[in-house]
Coordinates of C-alpha atoms in Angstrom, one line a residue:
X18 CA -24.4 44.5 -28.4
X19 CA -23.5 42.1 -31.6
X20 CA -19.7 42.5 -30.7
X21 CA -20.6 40.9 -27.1
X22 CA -22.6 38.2 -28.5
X23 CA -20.1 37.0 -31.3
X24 CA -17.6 36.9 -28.4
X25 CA -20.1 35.5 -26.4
X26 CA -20.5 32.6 -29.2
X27 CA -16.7 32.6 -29.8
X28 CA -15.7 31.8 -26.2
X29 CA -18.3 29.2 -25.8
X30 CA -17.6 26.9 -29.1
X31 CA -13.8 27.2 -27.5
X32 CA -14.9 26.1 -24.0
X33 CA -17.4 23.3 -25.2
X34 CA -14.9 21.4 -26.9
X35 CA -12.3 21.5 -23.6
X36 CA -15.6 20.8 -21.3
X37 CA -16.6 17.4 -23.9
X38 CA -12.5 16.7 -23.9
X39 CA -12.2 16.7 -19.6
X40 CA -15.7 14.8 -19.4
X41 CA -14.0 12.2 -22.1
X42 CA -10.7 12.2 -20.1
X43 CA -12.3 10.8 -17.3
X44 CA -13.9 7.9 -18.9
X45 CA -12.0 4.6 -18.7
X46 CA -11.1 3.3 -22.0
X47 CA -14.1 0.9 -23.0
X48 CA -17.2 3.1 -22.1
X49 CA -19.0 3.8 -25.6
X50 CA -20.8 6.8 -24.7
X51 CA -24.7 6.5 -25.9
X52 CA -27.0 8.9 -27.4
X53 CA -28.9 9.2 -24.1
X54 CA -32.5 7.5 -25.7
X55 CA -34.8 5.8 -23.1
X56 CA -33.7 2.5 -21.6
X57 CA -35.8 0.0 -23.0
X58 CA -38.2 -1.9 -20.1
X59 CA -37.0 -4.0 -17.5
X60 CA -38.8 -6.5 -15.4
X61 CA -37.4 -9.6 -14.2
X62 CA -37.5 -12.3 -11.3
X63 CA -34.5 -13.8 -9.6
X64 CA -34.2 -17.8 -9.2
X65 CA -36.4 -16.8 -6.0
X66 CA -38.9 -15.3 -7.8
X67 CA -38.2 -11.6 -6.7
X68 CA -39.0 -9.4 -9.1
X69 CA -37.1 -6.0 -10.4
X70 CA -38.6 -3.1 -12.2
X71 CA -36.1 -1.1 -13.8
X72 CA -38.0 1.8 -13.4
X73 CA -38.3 1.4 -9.2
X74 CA -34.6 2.5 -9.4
X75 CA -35.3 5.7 -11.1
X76 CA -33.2 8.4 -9.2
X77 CA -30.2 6.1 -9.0
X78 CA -27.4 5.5 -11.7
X79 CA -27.8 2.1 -12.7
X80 CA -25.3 -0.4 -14.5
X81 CA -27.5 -3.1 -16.1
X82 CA -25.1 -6.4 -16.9
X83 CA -26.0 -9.0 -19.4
X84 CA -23.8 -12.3 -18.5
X85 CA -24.4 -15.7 -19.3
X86 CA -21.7 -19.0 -17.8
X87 CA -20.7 -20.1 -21.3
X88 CA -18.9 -16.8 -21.8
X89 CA -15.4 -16.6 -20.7
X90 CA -14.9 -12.9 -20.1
X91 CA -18.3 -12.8 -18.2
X92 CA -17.0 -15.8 -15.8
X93 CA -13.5 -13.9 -15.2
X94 CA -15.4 -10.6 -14.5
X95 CA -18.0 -12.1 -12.0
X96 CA -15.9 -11.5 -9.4
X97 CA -14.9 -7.9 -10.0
X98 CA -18.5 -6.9 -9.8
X99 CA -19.4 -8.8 -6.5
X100 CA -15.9 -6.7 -5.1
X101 CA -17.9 -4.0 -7.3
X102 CA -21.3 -4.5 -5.2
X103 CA -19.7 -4.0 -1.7
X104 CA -17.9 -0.9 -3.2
X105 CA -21.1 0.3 -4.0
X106 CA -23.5 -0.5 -1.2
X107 CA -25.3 2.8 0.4
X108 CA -24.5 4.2 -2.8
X109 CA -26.7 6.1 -5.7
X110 CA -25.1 3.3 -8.3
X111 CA -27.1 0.2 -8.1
X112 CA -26.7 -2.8 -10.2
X113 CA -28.8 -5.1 -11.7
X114 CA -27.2 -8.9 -13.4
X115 CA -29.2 -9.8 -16.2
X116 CA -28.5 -14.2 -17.1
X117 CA -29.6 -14.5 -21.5
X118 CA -31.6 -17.2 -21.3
X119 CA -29.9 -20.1 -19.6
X120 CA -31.5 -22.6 -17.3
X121 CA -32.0 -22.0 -13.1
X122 CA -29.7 -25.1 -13.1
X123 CA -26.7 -23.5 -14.6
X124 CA -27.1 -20.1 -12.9
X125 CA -27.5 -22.2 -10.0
X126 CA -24.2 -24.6 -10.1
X127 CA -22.4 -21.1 -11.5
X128 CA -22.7 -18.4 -9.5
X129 CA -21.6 -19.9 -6.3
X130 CA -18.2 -21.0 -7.5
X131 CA -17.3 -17.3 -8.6
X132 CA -19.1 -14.9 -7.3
X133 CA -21.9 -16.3 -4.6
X134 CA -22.8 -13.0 -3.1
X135 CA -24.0 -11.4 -6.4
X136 CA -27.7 -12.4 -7.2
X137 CA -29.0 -12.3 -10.8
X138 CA -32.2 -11.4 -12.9
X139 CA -33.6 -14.5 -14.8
X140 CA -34.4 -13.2 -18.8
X141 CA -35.3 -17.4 -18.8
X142 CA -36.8 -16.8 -22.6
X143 CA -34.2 -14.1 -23.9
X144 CA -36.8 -11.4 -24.5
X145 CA -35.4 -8.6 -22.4
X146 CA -31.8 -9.3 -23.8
X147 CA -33.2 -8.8 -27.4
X148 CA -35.5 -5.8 -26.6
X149 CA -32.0 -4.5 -25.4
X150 CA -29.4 -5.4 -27.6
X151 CA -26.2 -5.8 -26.7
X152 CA -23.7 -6.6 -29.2
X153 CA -22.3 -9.1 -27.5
X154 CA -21.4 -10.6 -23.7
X155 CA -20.7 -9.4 -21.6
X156 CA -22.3 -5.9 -22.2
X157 CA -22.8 -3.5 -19.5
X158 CA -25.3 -0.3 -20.0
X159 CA -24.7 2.7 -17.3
X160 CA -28.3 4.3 -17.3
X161 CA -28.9 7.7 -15.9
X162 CA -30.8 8.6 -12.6
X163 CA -34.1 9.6 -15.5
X164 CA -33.9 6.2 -17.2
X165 CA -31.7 7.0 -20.0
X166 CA -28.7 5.1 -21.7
X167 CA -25.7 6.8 -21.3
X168 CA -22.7 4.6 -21.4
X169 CA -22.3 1.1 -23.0
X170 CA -19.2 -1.2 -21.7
X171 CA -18.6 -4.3 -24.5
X172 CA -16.6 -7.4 -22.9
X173 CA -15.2 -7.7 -19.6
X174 CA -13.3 -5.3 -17.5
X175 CA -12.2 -4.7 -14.0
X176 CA -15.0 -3.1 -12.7
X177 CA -13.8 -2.9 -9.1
X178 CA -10.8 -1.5 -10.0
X179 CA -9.7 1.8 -8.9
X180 CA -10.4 4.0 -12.7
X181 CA -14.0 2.3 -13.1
X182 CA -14.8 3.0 -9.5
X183 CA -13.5 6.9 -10.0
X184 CA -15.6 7.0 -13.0
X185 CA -19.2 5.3 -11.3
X186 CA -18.4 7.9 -8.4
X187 CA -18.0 11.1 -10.2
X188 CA -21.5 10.3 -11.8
X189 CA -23.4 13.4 -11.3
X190 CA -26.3 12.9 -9.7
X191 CA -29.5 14.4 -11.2

């Protein structure tokens, strides 16, 4: 019986490492992968005064996008995650534009000159962004259908484009 478990052991610590290795092929270069900790709370109004709960999405793979108009990779990849949203709609990916603390003013004169489909969360004092953390804009967290951070995307990227949309699609879903 020992033999059979050291082989059992020995085949498995040479499959994991090929299993991590395909999972990590898949992934577009960009995608930090996180240590899979809670997402931290999320509730925000649009300019309409809508409000989002992170947590009403649970069951869905979310991507969570903190932008602001000052930044000039966030303003060049507006536009890929409006084509982004129409990829996605009827989908189990949802997501969610956070604005860091700017003004209803400048969302307002911005978002129709690059991307006016896409609607955006208002974090009007910048405490959301900070309970959150990103390192920088624009930062994208992919959380899991459960509510937990798995993949963090630092600066701007072609999100519509044909390896991110493979990647968002072969998601499992939980």
């Amino acid at each position: 019986m020992k033999t059979y478990q050291n082989w059992t052991l020995l085949l498995i610590s040479w499959l994991l490492p090929v299993t991590l290795w395909a999972q990590d092929s898949a992934r577009p270069a960009g995608l930090v992968t996180l240590d899979g900790r809670a997402a931290p709370a999320l509730v925000l109004s649009n300019m309409d005064g809508r409000s989002t709960n992170l947590q009403a999405l649970r069951g869905k793979w979310v991507l969570v996008h903190f932008w602001a108009s000052w930044c000039g990779p966030c303003r060049r990849e507006m536009p890929t995650l409006q084509a982004l949203q129409h990829k996605l709609k009827g989908s189990r990916i949802a997501l969610v534009l956070v604005n860091t603390a700017e003004s209803d003013d400048e969302v307002f004169s911005f978002m129709p000159t690059v991307a006016p489909e896409l609607n955006t969360l208002m974090d009007r004092d910048g405490l959301t962004t900070e309970r959150w953390q990103p390192r920088g804009l624009p930062s994208t967290f992919i959380v899991d259908p459960t509510g937990h951070l798995r993949y963090l995307a630092l600066g701007g990227r072609d999100w519509a484009s044909a390896e991110y949309f493979a990647f968002l699609q072969s998601l499992p879903s939980h």
